[in-house]
Coordinates of N, CA and C and ligand atoms in Angstrom, one line a residue:
M936 N 0.6 -1.2 0.1 CA 0.1 0.0 0.3 C 0.8 1.3 -0.1
E937 N 0.7 2.0 -1.0 CA 1.8 3.3 -1.1 C 1.8 4.3 -0.2
D938 N 0.8 4.4 0.6 CA 0.4 5.6 1.5 C 0.5 4.9 2.6
C939 N 0.9 3.9 3.1 CA 0.6 3.3 4.4 C 1.8 3.6 5.0
I940 N 1.9 4.2 6.4 CA 3.1 4.1 7.2 C 3.5 2.9 7.5
F941 N 3.0 2.0 8.1 CA 3.4 1.0 8.3 C 4.2 0.1 7.2
C942 N 3.4 0.3 6.2 CA 4.2 -0.5 5.3 C 5.5 0.0 4.5
K943 N 5.6 1.2 5.0 CA 7.0 2.1 4.5 C 8.0 1.7 5.8
I944 N 7.4 1.3 7.0 CA 8.6 1.3 8.1 C 8.8 -0.3 7.6
I945 N 8.0 -1.0 6.9 CA 8.6 -2.7 6.8 C 9.5 -2.5 5.8
K946 N 9.1 -1.7 4.9 CA 10.5 -1.4 3.6 C 11.6 -1.0 4.5
G947 N 11.4 -0.2 5.4 CA 12.8 0.8 5.8 C 12.7 2.2 5.4
E948 N 11.5 2.6 4.7 CA 11.6 3.9 4.2 C 11.5 4.8 5.6
I949 N 10.8 4.1 6.2 CA 10.4 4.8 7.5 C 11.3 4.5 8.9
P950 N 12.0 4.7 9.6 CA 13.0 4.5 10.5 C 12.2 4.1 11.6
S951 N 12.8 2.9 12.2 CA 11.9 2.3 13.6 C 12.7 1.5 14.3
K952 N 12.6 1.1 15.7 CA 13.1 0.5 16.3 C 12.7 -0.9 16.5
K953 N 13.5 -1.7 15.9 CA 13.1 -3.3 15.5 C 13.2 -4.1 17.1
I954 N 12.2 -4.7 16.9 CA 12.6 -5.6 18.2 C 12.4 -7.0 17.9
Y955 N 11.8 -7.4 16.8 CA 11.9 -8.4 15.9 C 11.2 -8.5 14.9
E956 N 11.9 -9.3 13.7 CA 11.4 -9.7 12.3 C 11.4 -11.1 11.6
D957 N 10.5 -11.3 11.4 CA 11.1 -12.7 10.2 C 10.1 -12.7 9.0
E958 N 9.8 -13.7 8.4 CA 9.7 -13.4 7.0 C 7.8 -12.8 6.9
L959 N 7.2 -13.3 8.1 CA 5.7 -12.7 8.0 C 5.5 -11.4 9.1
V960 N 6.3 -11.3 9.8 CA 5.6 -10.4 11.1 C 7.1 -9.2 11.3
Y961 N 6.4 -8.0 11.6 CA 7.8 -7.2 12.3 C 7.2 -6.7 13.7
V962 N 8.1 -6.3 14.5 CA 7.6 -6.1 15.9 C 8.6 -4.8 15.7
F963 N 8.2 -3.6 16.6 CA 8.9 -2.4 16.5 C 8.3 -1.5 17.8
E964 N 9.0 -0.5 18.3 CA 8.7 0.3 19.2 C 7.5 1.2 18.8
D965 N 6.5 1.2 19.8 CA 5.9 2.6 19.4 C 6.3 4.0 19.6
I966 N 6.0 4.7 18.9 CA 6.9 6.2 18.5 C 6.1 6.9 19.8
A967 N 5.0 6.8 20.3 CA 4.7 7.4 21.3 C 4.2 6.3 22.5
P968 N 4.9 5.9 23.3 CA 4.5 4.5 24.3 C 3.8 5.3 25.6
T969 N 3.0 4.3 25.6 CA 1.9 4.6 26.8 C 2.2 3.8 28.0
A970 N 3.2 2.9 27.8 CA 3.8 2.1 29.1 C 5.3 1.8 28.8
P971 N 6.2 1.3 30.3 CA 7.3 1.1 29.8 C 7.9 0.1 28.6
I972 N 6.7 -0.6 28.1 CA 7.1 -1.6 27.4 C 6.0 -1.2 26.0
H973 N 5.8 -0.9 25.3 CA 5.2 -0.4 23.9 C 5.4 -0.7 22.8
Y974 N 4.7 -2.1 22.3 CA 5.6 -2.5 21.0 C 4.1 -2.5 20.1
L975 N 4.7 -2.6 18.8 CA 3.6 -3.0 17.7 C 4.1 -4.1 16.7
A976 N 3.0 -4.9 17.2 CA 3.1 -6.3 16.3 C 2.7 -6.3 15.0
I977 N 3.1 -6.3 13.8 CA 2.5 -6.1 12.7 C 2.8 -6.9 11.3
P978 N 1.6 -7.7 10.6 CA 2.0 -8.4 9.8 C 2.7 -7.8 8.4
K979 N 3.6 -8.4 7.8 CA 4.1 -7.5 6.7 C 3.4 -7.3 5.5
Q980 N 2.3 -8.7 5.5 CA 1.2 -8.3 4.5 C 0.4 -7.1 4.9
H981 N 0.1 -6.1 3.7 CA -0.9 -5.4 4.5 C -2.3 -5.7 4.4
I982 N -3.2 -5.9 6.0 CA -4.4 -6.0 6.0 C -5.0 -5.0 7.0
S983 N -5.9 -4.1 6.3 CA -6.5 -2.9 7.1 C -6.9 -2.9 8.6
K984 N -7.6 -3.6 8.8 CA -7.9 -3.6 10.2 C -8.6 -5.2 10.5
L985 N -9.0 -5.3 11.9 CA -9.3 -6.6 12.5 C -10.4 -7.2 11.7
D986 N -11.2 -6.4 11.4 CA -12.6 -6.8 10.7 C -12.3 -7.7 9.0
E987 N -11.2 -7.7 8.9 CA -11.0 -7.8 7.7 C -10.1 -9.3 7.6
I988 N -9.8 -9.8 8.9 CA -9.2 -11.0 8.9 C -10.2 -12.2 8.4
N989 N -9.8 -13.0 7.7 CA -10.7 -13.8 6.7 C -9.9 -15.2 6.8
E990 N -10.5 -16.3 6.3 CA -9.7 -17.6 6.2 C -8.9 -17.3 5.4
D991 N -8.6 -16.7 4.6 CA -7.2 -16.5 3.6 C -6.0 -16.0 4.1
N992 N -6.4 -14.7 5.2 CA -5.1 -14.5 5.8 C -5.0 -14.5 7.2
S993 N -6.0 -15.5 7.8 CA -5.7 -15.5 9.3 C -4.6 -16.5 9.7
A994 N -3.9 -16.8 8.8 CA -2.9 -17.8 9.3 C -1.4 -16.8 9.9
V995 N -1.5 -15.7 9.3 CA -0.3 -14.7 9.5 C -1.0 -14.2 11.0
I996 N -2.0 -14.0 11.3 CA -2.4 -13.7 12.6 C -2.2 -14.6 13.8
A997 N -2.3 -15.8 13.3 CA -2.0 -16.9 14.2 C -0.2 -17.1 14.8
H998 N 0.1 -16.5 13.8 CA 1.9 -16.5 14.0 C 2.0 -15.4 14.6
I999 N 1.3 -14.1 14.4 CA 1.4 -13.0 15.4 C 1.4 -13.5 16.5
Y1000 N 0.3 -14.2 17.0 CA 0.5 -14.1 18.5 C 1.5 -15.1 18.9
E1001 N 2.0 -16.3 18.1 CA 2.9 -16.9 18.3 C 4.1 -16.3 19.1
V1002 N 4.3 -15.2 18.0 CA 5.7 -14.5 18.2 C 5.4 -13.5 19.3
I1003 N 4.2 -13.4 19.6 CA 3.8 -12.5 20.8 C 4.1 -13.2 22.1
S1004 N 3.7 -14.7 22.2 CA 4.3 -15.4 23.3 C 5.4 -15.7 23.4
K1005 N 6.4 -15.8 22.2 CA 8.2 -16.0 22.4 C 8.3 -15.0 23.0
L1006 N 8.1 -13.5 22.4 CA 8.5 -12.2 23.0 C 8.4 -12.3 24.6
A1007 N 7.4 -12.7 25.1 CA 6.8 -12.5 26.3 C 7.6 -13.0 27.1
N1008 N 7.8 -14.7 26.7 CA 8.7 -15.2 27.6 C 9.8 -14.8 27.4
E1009 N 10.8 -14.4 26.2 CA 11.6 -13.9 26.5 C 12.0 -13.0 27.3
L1010 N 11.2 -11.7 27.2 CA 11.2 -10.7 28.1 C 11.0 -10.7 29.5
N1011 N 10.2 -11.9 29.8 CA 10.2 -12.2 31.1 C 8.9 -11.8 31.4
L1012 N 7.9 -11.3 30.8 CA 6.7 -10.2 31.0 C 5.7 -11.4 32.1
K1013 N 6.4 -11.6 33.3 CA 5.5 -12.3 34.5 C 4.4 -12.0 35.0
D1014 N 4.4 -10.5 35.2 CA 3.9 -9.4 35.9 C 2.5 -9.8 35.0
G1015 N 2.4 -9.4 33.7 CA 1.4 -9.5 33.2 C 2.0 -8.5 31.5
F1016 N 0.9 -8.9 30.9 CA 1.0 -7.8 29.7 C -0.2 -7.8 29.0
R1017 N -0.4 -6.9 28.1 CA -1.9 -6.6 27.3 C -1.4 -6.6 26.0
V1018 N -2.4 -7.5 25.2 CA -2.3 -7.2 23.7 C -3.8 -6.5 23.3
V1019 N -3.8 -5.4 22.4 CA -4.7 -4.4 22.1 C -4.6 -4.4 20.2
S1020 N -5.8 -4.8 19.8 CA -5.8 -4.3 18.2 C -7.2 -3.4 18.6
N1021 N -7.0 -1.9 18.0 CA -8.3 -1.2 17.8 C -8.8 -1.6 16.7
C1022 N -10.1 -1.2 16.6 CA -10.4 -1.5 15.1 C -11.5 -0.4 14.8
G1023 N -11.3 0.7 13.7 CA -12.5 1.2 13.6 C -11.8 2.6 14.3
E1024 N -12.3 3.7 13.6 CA -11.9 5.0 14.0 C -12.4 5.5 15.7
Q1025 N -13.7 4.6 16.4 CA -14.4 4.9 17.5 C -13.5 4.2 18.3
A1026 N -12.9 3.1 18.0 CA -12.3 2.2 19.1 C -10.7 2.8 19.2
G1027 N -10.6 3.9 18.4 CA -9.2 4.4 18.3 C -8.2 4.3 17.8
Q1028 N -8.5 3.7 16.3 CA -7.8 3.3 15.6 C -6.8 4.1 14.3
S1029 N -5.9 4.9 14.6 CA -5.0 6.0 13.5 C -4.6 5.7 12.3
V1030 N -3.9 4.4 12.8 CA -3.1 3.5 11.2 C -3.9 2.4 10.9
F1031 N -4.2 2.5 9.8 CA -5.1 1.4 9.2 C -4.3 0.3 8.5
H1032 N -3.4 -0.5 8.8 CA -2.4 -1.3 8.6 C -2.5 -2.2 10.1
I1033 N -3.3 -3.4 10.4 CA -3.7 -3.8 11.4 C -2.4 -4.0 12.1
H1034 N -2.3 -3.9 13.4 CA -1.5 -3.7 14.4 C -2.1 -4.4 15.7
F1035 N -1.1 -5.1 16.7 CA -1.5 -5.6 17.7 C -0.4 -4.8 18.8
H1036 N -1.1 -3.6 19.7 CA 0.0 -3.1 20.8 C 0.5 -4.3 21.9
I1037 N 1.5 -4.1 22.1 CA 2.3 -5.2 23.3 C 2.2 -3.9 24.5
L1038 N 1.6 -4.5 25.3 CA 2.1 -3.1 26.5 C 2.0 -3.8 27.9
A1039 N 3.2 -3.4 28.7 CA 3.7 -4.1 29.7 C 4.4 -2.9 30.6
G1040 N 4.9 -3.4 31.7 CA 5.7 -2.9 32.8 C 5.2 -1.5 33.6
R1041 N 3.5 -1.7 33.7 CA 2.8 -1.0 34.5 C 1.9 -1.8 34.7
P1042 N 1.3 -1.2 36.1 CA -0.4 -1.7 36.4 C -1.2 -1.2 35.3
L1043 N -2.1 -2.1 34.5 CA -2.9 -1.7 33.5 C -4.5 -1.7 33.8
Q1044 N -4.8 -0.4 33.9 CA -6.6 -0.4 33.9 C -7.7 -1.3 33.2
W1045 N -8.4 -1.7 33.7 CA -9.4 -2.4 33.1 C -10.9 -2.2 33.9
P1046 N -11.9 -1.9 33.0 CA -11.8 -1.6 31.5 C -11.5 -0.9 31.0
A1047 N -10.5 -1.0 29.8 CA -10.2 0.5 29.3 C -10.9 1.6 28.6
G1048 N -10.8 2.6 28.7 CA -11.6 3.4 28.5 C -12.4 3.6 26.9
Ligands
LIG1442 P1 -3.6 3.0 16.8 O1 -4.0 4.4 17.4 O2 -4.1 2.9 15.5 O3 -4.5 2.0 17.7 O4 -2.1 2.8 17.1 C1 -1.4 3.5 16.2 C2 0.0 3.4 17.0 O5 1.0 3.6 15.8 C3 0.1 4.7 18.0 O6 0.2 4.0 19.1 C4 0.9 5.7 17.3 O7 1.8 6.2 18.4 C5 1.9 4.4 16.4 N1 2.7 5.3 15.5 C6 1.9 6.1 14.5 N2 3.0 6.7 13.7 C7 4.1 6.1 13.9 C8 5.4 5.8 13.6 O8 6.0 6.6 12.5 N3 6.6 5.2 14.1 C9 6.1 4.5 15.4 N4 6.8 3.5 15.5 N5 4.7 4.2 16.0 C10 3.8 5.1 15.2
LIG1443 ZN1 0.4 -1.4 5.2

């Protein structure tokens, strides 16, 4: 997608702080962190938002959760962490390339606002 900032980050056209990468997934630091650990996990394939997941593209989403689990163990997030995907403007989605926020390092309120 030409104008997608996360596609540009994957291609290296916009700099980012990489945490993890494989052939399907890219994980990097959020530019405006809201917790001591605030990473974004994204598929390299452009999917706009969560309600566009379907039987043709869901394998990469399953893989993202495998990567998140691996990172959580490696980073020793034993005290807890949260994974959030905002879908649509009313839910707060501002970048329309699906992403999973990984939040940790402080107590997290629930329910979220
Ligand atoms: P959303 O609001 O769509 O759920 O989350 C988008 C996230 O992307 C926000 O937390 C925002 O800080 C982050 N973000 C937006 N632009 C950039 C960028 O250019 N680089 C990085 N690393 N994060 C970004
Ligand atoms: Zn994209």
